[in-house]
PDB file of C-alpha atoms in Angstrom:
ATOM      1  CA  UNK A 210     -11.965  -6.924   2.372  1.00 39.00           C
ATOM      2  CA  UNK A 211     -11.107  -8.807  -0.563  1.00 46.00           C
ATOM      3  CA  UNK A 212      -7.424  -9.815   0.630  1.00 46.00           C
ATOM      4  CA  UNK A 213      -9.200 -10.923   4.556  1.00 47.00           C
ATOM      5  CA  UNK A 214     -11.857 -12.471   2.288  1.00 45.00           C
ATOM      6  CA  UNK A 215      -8.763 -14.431   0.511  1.00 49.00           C
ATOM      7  CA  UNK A 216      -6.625 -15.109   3.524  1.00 47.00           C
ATOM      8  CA  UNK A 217     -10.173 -17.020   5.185  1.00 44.00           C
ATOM      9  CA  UNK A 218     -10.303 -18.920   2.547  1.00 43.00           C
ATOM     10  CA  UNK A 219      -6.772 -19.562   2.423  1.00 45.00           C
ATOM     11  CA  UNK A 220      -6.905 -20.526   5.603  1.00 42.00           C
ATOM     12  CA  UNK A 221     -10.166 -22.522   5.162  1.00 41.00           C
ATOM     13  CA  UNK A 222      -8.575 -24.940   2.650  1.00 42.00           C
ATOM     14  CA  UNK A 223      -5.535 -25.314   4.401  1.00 41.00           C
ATOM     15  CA  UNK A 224      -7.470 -26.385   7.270  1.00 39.00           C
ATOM     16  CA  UNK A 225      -9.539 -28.934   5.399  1.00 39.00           C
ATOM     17  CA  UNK A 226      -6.020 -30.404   3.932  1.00 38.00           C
ATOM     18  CA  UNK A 227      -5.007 -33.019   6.895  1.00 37.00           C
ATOM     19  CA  UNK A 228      -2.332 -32.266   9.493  1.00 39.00           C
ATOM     20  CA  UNK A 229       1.236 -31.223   9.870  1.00 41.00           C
ATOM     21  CA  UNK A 230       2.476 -32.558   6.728  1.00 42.00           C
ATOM     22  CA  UNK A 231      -0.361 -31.213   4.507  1.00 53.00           C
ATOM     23  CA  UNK A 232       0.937 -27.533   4.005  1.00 86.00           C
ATOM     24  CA  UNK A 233      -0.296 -26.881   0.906  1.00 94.00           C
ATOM     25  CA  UNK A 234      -4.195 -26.013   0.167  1.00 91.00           C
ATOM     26  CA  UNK A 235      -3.540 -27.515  -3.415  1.00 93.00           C
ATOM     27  CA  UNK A 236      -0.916 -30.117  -5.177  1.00 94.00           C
ATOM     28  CA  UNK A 237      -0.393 -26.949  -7.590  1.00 96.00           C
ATOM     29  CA  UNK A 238       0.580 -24.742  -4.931  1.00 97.00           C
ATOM     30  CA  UNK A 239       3.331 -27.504  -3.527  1.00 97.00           C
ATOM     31  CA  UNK A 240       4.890 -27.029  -7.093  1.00 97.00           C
ATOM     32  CA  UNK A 241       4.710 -23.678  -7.354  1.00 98.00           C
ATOM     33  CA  UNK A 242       6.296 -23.168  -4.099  1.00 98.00           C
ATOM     34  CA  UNK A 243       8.675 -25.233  -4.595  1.00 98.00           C
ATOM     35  CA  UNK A 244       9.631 -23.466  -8.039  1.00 98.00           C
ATOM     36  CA  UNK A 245       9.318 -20.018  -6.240  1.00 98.00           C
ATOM     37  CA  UNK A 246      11.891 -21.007  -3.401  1.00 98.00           C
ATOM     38  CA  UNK A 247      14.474 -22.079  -5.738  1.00 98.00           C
ATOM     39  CA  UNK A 248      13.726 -18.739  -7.734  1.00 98.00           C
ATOM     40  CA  UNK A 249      14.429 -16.568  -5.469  1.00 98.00           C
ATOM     41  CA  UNK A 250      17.313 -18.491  -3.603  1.00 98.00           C
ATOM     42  CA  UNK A 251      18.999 -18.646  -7.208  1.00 98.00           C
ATOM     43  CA  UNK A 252      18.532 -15.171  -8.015  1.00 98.00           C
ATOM     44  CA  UNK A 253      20.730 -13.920  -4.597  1.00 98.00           C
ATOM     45  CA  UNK A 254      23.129 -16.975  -4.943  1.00 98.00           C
ATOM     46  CA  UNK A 255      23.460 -14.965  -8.502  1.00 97.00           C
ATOM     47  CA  UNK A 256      24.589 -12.032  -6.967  1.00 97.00           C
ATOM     48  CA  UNK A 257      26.718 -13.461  -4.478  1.00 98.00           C
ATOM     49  CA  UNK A 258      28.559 -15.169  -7.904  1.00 97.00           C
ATOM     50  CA  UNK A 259      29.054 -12.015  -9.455  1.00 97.00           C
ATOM     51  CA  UNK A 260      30.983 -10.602  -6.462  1.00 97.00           C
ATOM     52  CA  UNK A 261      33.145 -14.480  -6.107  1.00 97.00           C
ATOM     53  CA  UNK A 262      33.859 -13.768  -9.808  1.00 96.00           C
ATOM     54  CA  UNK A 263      34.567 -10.351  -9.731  1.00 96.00           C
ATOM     55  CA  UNK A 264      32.016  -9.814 -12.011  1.00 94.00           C
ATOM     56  CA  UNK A 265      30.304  -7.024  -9.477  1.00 95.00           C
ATOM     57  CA  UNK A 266      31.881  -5.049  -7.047  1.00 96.00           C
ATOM     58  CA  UNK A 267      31.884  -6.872  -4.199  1.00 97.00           C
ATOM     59  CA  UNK A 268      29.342  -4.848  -1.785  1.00 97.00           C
ATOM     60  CA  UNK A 269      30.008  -6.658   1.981  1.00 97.00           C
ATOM     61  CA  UNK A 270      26.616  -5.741   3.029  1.00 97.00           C
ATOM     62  CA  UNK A 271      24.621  -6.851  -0.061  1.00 97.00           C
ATOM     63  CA  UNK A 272      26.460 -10.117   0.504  1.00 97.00           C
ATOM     64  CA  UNK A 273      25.551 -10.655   3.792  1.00 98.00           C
ATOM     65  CA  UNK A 274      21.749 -10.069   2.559  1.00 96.00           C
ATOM     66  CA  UNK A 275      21.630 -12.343   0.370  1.00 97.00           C
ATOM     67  CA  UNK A 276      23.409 -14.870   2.232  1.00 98.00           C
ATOM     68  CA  UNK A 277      21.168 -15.050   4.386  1.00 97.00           C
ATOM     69  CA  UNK A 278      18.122 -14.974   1.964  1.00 97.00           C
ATOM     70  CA  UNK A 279      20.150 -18.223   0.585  1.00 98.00           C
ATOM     71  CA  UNK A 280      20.265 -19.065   3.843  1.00 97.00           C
ATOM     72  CA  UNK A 281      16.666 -18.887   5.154  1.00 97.00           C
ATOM     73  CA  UNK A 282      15.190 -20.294   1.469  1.00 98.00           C
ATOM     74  CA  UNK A 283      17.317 -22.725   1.784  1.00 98.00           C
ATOM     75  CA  UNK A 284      15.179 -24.545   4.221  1.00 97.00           C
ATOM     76  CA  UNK A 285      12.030 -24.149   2.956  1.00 97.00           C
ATOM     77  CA  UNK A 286      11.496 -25.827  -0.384  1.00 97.00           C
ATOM     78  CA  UNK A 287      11.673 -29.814   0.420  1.00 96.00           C
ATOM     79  CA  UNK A 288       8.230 -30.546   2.381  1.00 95.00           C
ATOM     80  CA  UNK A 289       7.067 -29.636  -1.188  1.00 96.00           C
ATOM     81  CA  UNK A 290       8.842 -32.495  -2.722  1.00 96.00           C
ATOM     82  CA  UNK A 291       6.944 -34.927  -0.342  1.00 93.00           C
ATOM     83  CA  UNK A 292       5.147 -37.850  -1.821  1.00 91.00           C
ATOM     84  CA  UNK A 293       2.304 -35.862  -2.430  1.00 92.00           C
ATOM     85  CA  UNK A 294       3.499 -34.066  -4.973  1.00 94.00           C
ATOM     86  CA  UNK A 295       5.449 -36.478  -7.012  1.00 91.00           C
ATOM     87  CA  UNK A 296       3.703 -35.962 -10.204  1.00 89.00           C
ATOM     88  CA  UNK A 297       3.207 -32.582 -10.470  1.00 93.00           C
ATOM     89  CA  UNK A 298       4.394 -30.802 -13.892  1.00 93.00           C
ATOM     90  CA  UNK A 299       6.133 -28.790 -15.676  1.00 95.00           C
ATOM     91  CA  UNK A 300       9.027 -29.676 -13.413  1.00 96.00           C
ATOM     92  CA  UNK A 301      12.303 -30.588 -13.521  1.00 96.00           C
ATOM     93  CA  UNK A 302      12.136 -33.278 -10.631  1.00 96.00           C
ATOM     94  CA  UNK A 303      13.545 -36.591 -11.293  1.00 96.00           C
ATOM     95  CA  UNK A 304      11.753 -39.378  -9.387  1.00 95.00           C
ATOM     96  CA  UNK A 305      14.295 -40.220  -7.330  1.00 96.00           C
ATOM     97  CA  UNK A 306      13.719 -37.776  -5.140  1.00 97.00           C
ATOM     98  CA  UNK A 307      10.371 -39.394  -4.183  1.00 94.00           C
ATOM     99  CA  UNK A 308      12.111 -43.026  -4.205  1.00 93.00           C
ATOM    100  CA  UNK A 309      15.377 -42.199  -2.185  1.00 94.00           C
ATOM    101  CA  UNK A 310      13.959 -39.599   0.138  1.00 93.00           C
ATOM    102  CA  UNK A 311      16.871 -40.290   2.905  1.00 95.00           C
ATOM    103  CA  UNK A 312      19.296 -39.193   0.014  1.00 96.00           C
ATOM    104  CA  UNK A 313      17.964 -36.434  -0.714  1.00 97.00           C
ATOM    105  CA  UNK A 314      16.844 -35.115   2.818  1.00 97.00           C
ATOM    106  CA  UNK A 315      20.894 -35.869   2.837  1.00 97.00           C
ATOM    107  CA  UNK A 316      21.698 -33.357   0.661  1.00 98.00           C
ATOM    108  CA  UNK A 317      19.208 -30.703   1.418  1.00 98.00           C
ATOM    109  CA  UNK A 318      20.832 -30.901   4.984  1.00 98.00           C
ATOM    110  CA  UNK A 319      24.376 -30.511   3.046  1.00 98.00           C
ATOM    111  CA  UNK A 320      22.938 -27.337   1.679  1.00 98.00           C
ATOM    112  CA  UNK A 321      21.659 -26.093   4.761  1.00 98.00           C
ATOM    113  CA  UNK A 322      24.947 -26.283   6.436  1.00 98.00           C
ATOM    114  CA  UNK A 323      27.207 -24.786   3.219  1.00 98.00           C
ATOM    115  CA  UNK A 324      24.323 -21.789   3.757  1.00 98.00           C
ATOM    116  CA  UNK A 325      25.351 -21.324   7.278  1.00 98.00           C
ATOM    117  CA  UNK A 326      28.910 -21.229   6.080  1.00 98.00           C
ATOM    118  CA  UNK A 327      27.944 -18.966   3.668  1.00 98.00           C
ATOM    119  CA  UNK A 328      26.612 -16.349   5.774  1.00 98.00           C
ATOM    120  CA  UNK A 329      29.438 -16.633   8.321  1.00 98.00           C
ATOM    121  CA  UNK A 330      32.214 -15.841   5.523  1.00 98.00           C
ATOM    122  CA  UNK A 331      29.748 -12.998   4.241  1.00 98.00           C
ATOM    123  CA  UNK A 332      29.484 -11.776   7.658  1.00 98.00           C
ATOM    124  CA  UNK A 333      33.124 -11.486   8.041  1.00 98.00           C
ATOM    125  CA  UNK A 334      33.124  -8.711   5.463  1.00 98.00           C
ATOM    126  CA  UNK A 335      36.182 -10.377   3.613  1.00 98.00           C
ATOM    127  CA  UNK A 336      35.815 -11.211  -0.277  1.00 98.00           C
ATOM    128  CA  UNK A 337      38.515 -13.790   0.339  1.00 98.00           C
ATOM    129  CA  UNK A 338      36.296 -15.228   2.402  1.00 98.00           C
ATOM    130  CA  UNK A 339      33.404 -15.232   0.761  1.00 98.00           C
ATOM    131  CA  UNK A 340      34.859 -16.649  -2.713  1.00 98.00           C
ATOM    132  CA  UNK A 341      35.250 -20.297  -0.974  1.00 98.00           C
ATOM    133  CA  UNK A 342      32.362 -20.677   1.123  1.00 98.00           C
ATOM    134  CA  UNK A 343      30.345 -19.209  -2.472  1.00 98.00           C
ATOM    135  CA  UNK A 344      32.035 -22.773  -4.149  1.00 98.00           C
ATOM    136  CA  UNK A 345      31.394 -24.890  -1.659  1.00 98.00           C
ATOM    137  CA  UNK A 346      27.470 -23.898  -1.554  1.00 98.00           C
ATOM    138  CA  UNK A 347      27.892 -24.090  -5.589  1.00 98.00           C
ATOM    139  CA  UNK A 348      28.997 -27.086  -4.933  1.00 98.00           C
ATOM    140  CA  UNK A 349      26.405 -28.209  -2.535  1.00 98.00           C
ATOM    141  CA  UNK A 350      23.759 -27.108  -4.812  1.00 98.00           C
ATOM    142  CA  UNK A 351      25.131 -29.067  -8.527  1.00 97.00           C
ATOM    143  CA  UNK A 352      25.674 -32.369  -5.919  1.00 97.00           C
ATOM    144  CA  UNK A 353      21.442 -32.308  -5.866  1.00 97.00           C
ATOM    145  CA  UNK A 354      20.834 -31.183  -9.309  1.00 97.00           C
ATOM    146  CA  UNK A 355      23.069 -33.603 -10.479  1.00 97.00           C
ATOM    147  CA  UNK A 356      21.060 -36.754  -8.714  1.00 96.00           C
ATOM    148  CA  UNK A 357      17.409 -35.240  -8.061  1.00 97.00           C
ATOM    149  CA  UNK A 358      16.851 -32.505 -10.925  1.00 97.00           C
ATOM    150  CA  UNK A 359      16.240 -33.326 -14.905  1.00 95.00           C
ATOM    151  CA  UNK A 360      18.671 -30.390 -17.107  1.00 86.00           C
TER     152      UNK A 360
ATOM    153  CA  UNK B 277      13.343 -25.444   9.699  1.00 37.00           C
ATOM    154  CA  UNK B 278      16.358 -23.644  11.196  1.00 41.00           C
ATOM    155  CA  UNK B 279      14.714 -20.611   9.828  1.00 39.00           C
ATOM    156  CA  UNK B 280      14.382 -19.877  13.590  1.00 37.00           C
ATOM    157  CA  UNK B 281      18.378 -19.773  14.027  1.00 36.00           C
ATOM    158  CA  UNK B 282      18.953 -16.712  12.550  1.00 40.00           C
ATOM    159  CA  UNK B 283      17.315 -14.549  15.270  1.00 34.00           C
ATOM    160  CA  UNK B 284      19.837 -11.634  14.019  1.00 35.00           C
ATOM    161  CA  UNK B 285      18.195 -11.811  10.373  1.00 38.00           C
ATOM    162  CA  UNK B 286      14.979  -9.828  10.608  1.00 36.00           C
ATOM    163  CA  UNK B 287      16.500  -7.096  12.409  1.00 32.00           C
ATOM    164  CA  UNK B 288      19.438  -6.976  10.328  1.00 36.00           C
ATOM    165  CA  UNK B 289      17.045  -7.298   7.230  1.00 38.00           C
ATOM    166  CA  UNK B 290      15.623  -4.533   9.060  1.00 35.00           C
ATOM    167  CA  UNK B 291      17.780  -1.905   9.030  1.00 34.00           C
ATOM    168  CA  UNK B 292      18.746  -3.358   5.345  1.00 40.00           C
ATOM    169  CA  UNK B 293      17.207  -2.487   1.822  1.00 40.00           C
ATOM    170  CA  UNK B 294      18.591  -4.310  -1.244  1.00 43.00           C
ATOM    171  CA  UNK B 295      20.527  -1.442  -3.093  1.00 45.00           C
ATOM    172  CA  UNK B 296      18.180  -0.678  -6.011  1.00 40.00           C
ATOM    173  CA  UNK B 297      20.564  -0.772  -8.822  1.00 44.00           C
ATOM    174  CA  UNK B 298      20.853  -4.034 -11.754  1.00 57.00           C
ATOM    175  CA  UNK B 299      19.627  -6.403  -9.859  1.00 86.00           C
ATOM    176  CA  UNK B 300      18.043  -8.558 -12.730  1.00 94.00           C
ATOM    177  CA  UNK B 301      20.167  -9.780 -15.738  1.00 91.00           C
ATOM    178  CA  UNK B 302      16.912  -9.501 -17.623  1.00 93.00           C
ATOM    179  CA  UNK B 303      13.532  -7.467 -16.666  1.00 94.00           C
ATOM    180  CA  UNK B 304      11.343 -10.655 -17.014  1.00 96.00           C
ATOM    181  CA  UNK B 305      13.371 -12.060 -14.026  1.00 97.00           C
ATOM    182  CA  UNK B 306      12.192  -8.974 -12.194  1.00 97.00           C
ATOM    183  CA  UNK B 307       8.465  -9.625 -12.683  1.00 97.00           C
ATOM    184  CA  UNK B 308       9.229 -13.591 -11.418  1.00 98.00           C
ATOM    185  CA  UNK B 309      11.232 -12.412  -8.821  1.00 98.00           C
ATOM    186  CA  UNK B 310       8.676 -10.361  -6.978  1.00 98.00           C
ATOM    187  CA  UNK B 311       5.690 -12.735  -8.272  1.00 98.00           C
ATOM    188  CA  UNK B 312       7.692 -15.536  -6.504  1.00 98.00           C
ATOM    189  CA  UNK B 313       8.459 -13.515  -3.513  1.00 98.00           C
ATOM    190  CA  UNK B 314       4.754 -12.670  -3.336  1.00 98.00           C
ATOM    191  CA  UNK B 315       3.787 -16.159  -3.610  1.00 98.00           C
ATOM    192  CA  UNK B 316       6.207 -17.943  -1.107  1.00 98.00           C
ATOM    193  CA  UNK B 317       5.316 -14.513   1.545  1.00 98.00           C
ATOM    194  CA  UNK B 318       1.394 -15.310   1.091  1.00 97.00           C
ATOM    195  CA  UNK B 319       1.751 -19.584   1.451  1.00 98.00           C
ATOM    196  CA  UNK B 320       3.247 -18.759   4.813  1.00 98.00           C
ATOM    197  CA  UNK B 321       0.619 -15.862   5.780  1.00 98.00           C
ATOM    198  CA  UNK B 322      -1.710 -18.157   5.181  1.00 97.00           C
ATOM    199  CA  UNK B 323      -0.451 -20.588   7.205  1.00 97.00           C
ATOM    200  CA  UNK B 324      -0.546 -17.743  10.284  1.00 98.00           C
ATOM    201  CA  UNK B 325      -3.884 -17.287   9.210  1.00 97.00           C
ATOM    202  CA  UNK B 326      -4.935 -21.058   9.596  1.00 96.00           C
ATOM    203  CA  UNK B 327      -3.599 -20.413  13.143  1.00 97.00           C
ATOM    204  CA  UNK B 328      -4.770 -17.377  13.811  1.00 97.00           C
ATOM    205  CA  UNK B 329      -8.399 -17.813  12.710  1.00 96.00           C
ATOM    206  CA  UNK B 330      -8.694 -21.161  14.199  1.00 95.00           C
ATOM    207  CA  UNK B 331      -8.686 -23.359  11.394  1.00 94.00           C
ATOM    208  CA  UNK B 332      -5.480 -25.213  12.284  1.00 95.00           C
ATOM    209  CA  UNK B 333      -4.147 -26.268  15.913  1.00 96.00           C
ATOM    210  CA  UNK B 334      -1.501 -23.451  17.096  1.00 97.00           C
ATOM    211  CA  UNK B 335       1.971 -24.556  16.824  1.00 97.00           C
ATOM    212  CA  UNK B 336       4.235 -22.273  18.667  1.00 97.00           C
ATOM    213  CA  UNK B 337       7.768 -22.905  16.599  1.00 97.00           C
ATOM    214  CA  UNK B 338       5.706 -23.219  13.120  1.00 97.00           C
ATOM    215  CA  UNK B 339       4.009 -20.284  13.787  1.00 97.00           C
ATOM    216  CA  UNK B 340       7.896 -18.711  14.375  1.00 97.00           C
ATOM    217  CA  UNK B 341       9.430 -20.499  11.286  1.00 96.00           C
ATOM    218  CA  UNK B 342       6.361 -19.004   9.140  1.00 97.00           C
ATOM    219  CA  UNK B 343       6.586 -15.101  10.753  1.00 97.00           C
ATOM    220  CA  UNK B 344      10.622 -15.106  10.435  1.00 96.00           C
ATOM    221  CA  UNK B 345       9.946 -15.953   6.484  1.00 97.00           C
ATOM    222  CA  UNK B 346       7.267 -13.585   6.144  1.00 98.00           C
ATOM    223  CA  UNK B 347       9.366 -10.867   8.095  1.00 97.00           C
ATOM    224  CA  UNK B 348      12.149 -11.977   5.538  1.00 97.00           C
ATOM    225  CA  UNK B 349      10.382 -11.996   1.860  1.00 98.00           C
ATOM    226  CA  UNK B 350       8.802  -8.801   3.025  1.00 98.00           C
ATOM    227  CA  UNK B 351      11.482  -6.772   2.518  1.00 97.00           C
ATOM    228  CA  UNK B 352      12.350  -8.050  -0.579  1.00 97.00           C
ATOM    229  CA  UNK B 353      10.310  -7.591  -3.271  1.00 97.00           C
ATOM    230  CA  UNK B 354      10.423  -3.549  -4.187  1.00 96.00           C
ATOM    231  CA  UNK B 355      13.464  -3.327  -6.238  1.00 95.00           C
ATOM    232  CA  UNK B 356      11.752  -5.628  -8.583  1.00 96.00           C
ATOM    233  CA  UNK B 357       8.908  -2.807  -9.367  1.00 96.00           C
ATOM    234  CA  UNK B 358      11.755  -0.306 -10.119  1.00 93.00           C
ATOM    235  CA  UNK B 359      10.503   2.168 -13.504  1.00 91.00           C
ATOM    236  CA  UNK B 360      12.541  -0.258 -15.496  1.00 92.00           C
ATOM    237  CA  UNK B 361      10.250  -3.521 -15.044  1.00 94.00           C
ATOM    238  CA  UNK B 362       6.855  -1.351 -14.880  1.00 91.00           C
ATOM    239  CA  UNK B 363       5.852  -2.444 -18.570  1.00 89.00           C
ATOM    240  CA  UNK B 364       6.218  -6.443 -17.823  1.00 93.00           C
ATOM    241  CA  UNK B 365       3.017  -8.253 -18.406  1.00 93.00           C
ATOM    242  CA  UNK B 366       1.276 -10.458 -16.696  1.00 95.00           C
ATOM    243  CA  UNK B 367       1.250  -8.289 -13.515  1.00 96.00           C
ATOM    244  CA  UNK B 368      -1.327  -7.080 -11.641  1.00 96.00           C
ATOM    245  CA  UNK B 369       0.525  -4.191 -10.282  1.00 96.00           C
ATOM    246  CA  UNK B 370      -0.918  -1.165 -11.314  1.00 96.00           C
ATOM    247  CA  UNK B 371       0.679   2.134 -12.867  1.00 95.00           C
ATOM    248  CA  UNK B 372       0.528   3.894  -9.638  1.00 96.00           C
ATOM    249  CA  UNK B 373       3.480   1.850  -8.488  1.00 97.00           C
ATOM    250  CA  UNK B 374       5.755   3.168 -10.363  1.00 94.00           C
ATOM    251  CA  UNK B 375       4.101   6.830 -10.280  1.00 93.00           C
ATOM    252  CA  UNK B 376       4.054   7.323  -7.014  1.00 94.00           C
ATOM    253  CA  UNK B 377       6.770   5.388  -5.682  1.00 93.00           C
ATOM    254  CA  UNK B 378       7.356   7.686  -2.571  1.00 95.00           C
ATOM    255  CA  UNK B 379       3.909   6.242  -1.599  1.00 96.00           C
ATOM    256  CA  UNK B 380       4.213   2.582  -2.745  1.00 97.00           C
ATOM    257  CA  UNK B 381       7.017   2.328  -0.569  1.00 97.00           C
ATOM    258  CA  UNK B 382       5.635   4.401   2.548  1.00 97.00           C
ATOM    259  CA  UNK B 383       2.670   1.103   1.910  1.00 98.00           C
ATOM    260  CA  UNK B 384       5.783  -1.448   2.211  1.00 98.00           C
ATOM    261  CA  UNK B 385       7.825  -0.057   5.104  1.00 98.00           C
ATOM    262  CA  UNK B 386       4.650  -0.522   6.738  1.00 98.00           C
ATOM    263  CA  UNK B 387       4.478  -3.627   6.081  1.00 98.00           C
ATOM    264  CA  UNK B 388       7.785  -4.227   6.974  1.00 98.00           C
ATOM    265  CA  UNK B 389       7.021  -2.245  10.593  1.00 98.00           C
ATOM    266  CA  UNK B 390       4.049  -5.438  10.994  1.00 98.00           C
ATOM    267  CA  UNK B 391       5.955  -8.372  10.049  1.00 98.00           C
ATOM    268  CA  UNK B 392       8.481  -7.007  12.737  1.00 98.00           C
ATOM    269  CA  UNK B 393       5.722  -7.157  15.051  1.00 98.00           C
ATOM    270  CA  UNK B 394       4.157 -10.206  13.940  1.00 98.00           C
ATOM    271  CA  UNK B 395       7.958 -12.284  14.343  1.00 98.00           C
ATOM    272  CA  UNK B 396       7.881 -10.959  18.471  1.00 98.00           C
ATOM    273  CA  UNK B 397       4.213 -11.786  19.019  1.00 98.00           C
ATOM    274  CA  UNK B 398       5.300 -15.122  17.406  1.00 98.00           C
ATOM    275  CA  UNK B 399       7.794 -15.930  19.437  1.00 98.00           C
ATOM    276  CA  UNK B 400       6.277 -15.128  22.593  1.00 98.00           C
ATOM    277  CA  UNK B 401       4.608 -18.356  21.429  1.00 98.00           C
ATOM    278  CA  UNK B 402       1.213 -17.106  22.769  1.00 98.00           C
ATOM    279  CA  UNK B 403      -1.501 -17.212  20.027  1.00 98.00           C
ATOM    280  CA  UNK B 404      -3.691 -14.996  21.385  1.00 98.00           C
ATOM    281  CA  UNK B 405      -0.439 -12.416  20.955  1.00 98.00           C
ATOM    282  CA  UNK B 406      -0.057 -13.648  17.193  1.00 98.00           C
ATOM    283  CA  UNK B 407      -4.115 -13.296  16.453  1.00 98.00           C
ATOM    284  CA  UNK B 408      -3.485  -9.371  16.428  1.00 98.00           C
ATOM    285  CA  UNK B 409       0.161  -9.223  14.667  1.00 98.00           C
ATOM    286  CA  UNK B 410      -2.063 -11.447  12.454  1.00 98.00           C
ATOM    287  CA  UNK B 411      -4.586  -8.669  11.901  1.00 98.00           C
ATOM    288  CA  UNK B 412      -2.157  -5.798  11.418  1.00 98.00           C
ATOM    289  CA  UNK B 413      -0.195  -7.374   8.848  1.00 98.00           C
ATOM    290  CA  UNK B 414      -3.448  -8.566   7.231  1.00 98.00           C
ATOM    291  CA  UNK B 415      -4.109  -4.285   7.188  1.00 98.00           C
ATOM    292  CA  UNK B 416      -0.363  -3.266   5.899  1.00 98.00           C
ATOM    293  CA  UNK B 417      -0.910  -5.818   2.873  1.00 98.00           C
ATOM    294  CA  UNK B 418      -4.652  -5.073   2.236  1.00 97.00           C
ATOM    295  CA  UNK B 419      -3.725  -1.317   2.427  1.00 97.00           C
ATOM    296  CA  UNK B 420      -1.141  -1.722  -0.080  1.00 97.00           C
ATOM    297  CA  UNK B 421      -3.085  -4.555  -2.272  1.00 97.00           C
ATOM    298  CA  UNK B 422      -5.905  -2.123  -2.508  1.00 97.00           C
ATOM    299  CA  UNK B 423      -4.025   1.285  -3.909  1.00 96.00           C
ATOM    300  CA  UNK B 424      -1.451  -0.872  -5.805  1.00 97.00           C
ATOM    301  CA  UNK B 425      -3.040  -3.808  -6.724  1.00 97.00           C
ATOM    302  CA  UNK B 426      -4.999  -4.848  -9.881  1.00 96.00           C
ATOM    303  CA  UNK B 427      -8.113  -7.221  -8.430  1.00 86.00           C
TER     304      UNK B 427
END
């Protein structure tokens, strides 16, 4: 019962926490979500590298799975960079992502749309194909770390 | 979230399983891997949950987004308790795992099997559809949680 038990109260505290935009029970989990997301999404864009670099064999159907991990996560990490959690630590968040919001909802969407790109080359089965679309999400990806994430 | 657009992706996940081999350039990444997978996989339960159980107003295309990321991350995770990360500490997986592995992953194709169910009762966008897709994947996590599972 323990993991119902949890889940209740899971659910409990979310539902305390306000409406739409409050999706996280605590500031802490925001952060660790957050943290999480980017995780995982680096550890398949990791993979997909090795194969662009011929550093792996490239496996077609291992890249299409995790292009579109990259893909999916690739949504899901910037409601927890909302103004509520500007001052959460450790974290490698530079305030301007809480001061120029439209910029950086800008470049989320930029990776959102490389993602899609990426999972269409993958999908073709092609390593030629999958070498550029891999840069241009790289590419995607450095363009926000550069502006929004401390080294 | 456009985690909705790729309709394809939890079949195709589906009929998927990471090959098992190197995934990790070092075993600690294994352990945050699946801890982070874990995490992100029980933020968006939850959120069903809230739903679900009553404790947050029923929104048909978040209750989607959530079930597609659930249905996702839940296929995920296993590589990552391989024999070669079964010594990393601090986990709360238990020896079993990587004893009985023919069993641990009977517990996550299971799983797997519910989240598949939960994503069609989600997008039927009826919630008294989702309340029991709810309650079986609630089952295939506690039933796994419970053998598996350090408390």
């Amino acid at each position: 019962m323990k993991v119902v038990a949890s889940l209740a109260f899971a659910a409990a505290a979310l539902a305390s926490s306000l409406p739409a935009a409050a999706q996280f029970a605590k500031p802490e989990d925001a952060l660790k979500y957050r943290q999480s997301v980017m995780f995982v999404m680096s550890q398949h864009f990791g993979r997909l590298g090795s194969m662009a670099n011929g550093k792996a064999p490239y496996d077609a159907k291992a890249a299409v799975d995790s292009a579109e991990v990259v893909a999916t996560l690739s949504h899901l990490p910037w409601p927890a960079f909302g103004p509520a959690y500007k001052d959460l630590e450790p974290s490698k968040a530079k305030p301007e992502i809480f001061t120029e919001q439209a910029r950086f909802k800008e470049r989320n969407e930029k990776l959102q749309e490389a993602t899609a790109t990426l999972v269409a080359a993958a999908k073709t089965s092609s390593l030629d194909n999958l070498k550029p679309a891999f840069g241009d999400t790289a590419k995607a990806c450095k363009a926000c770390h550069d502006d929004f994430r401390n080294q």
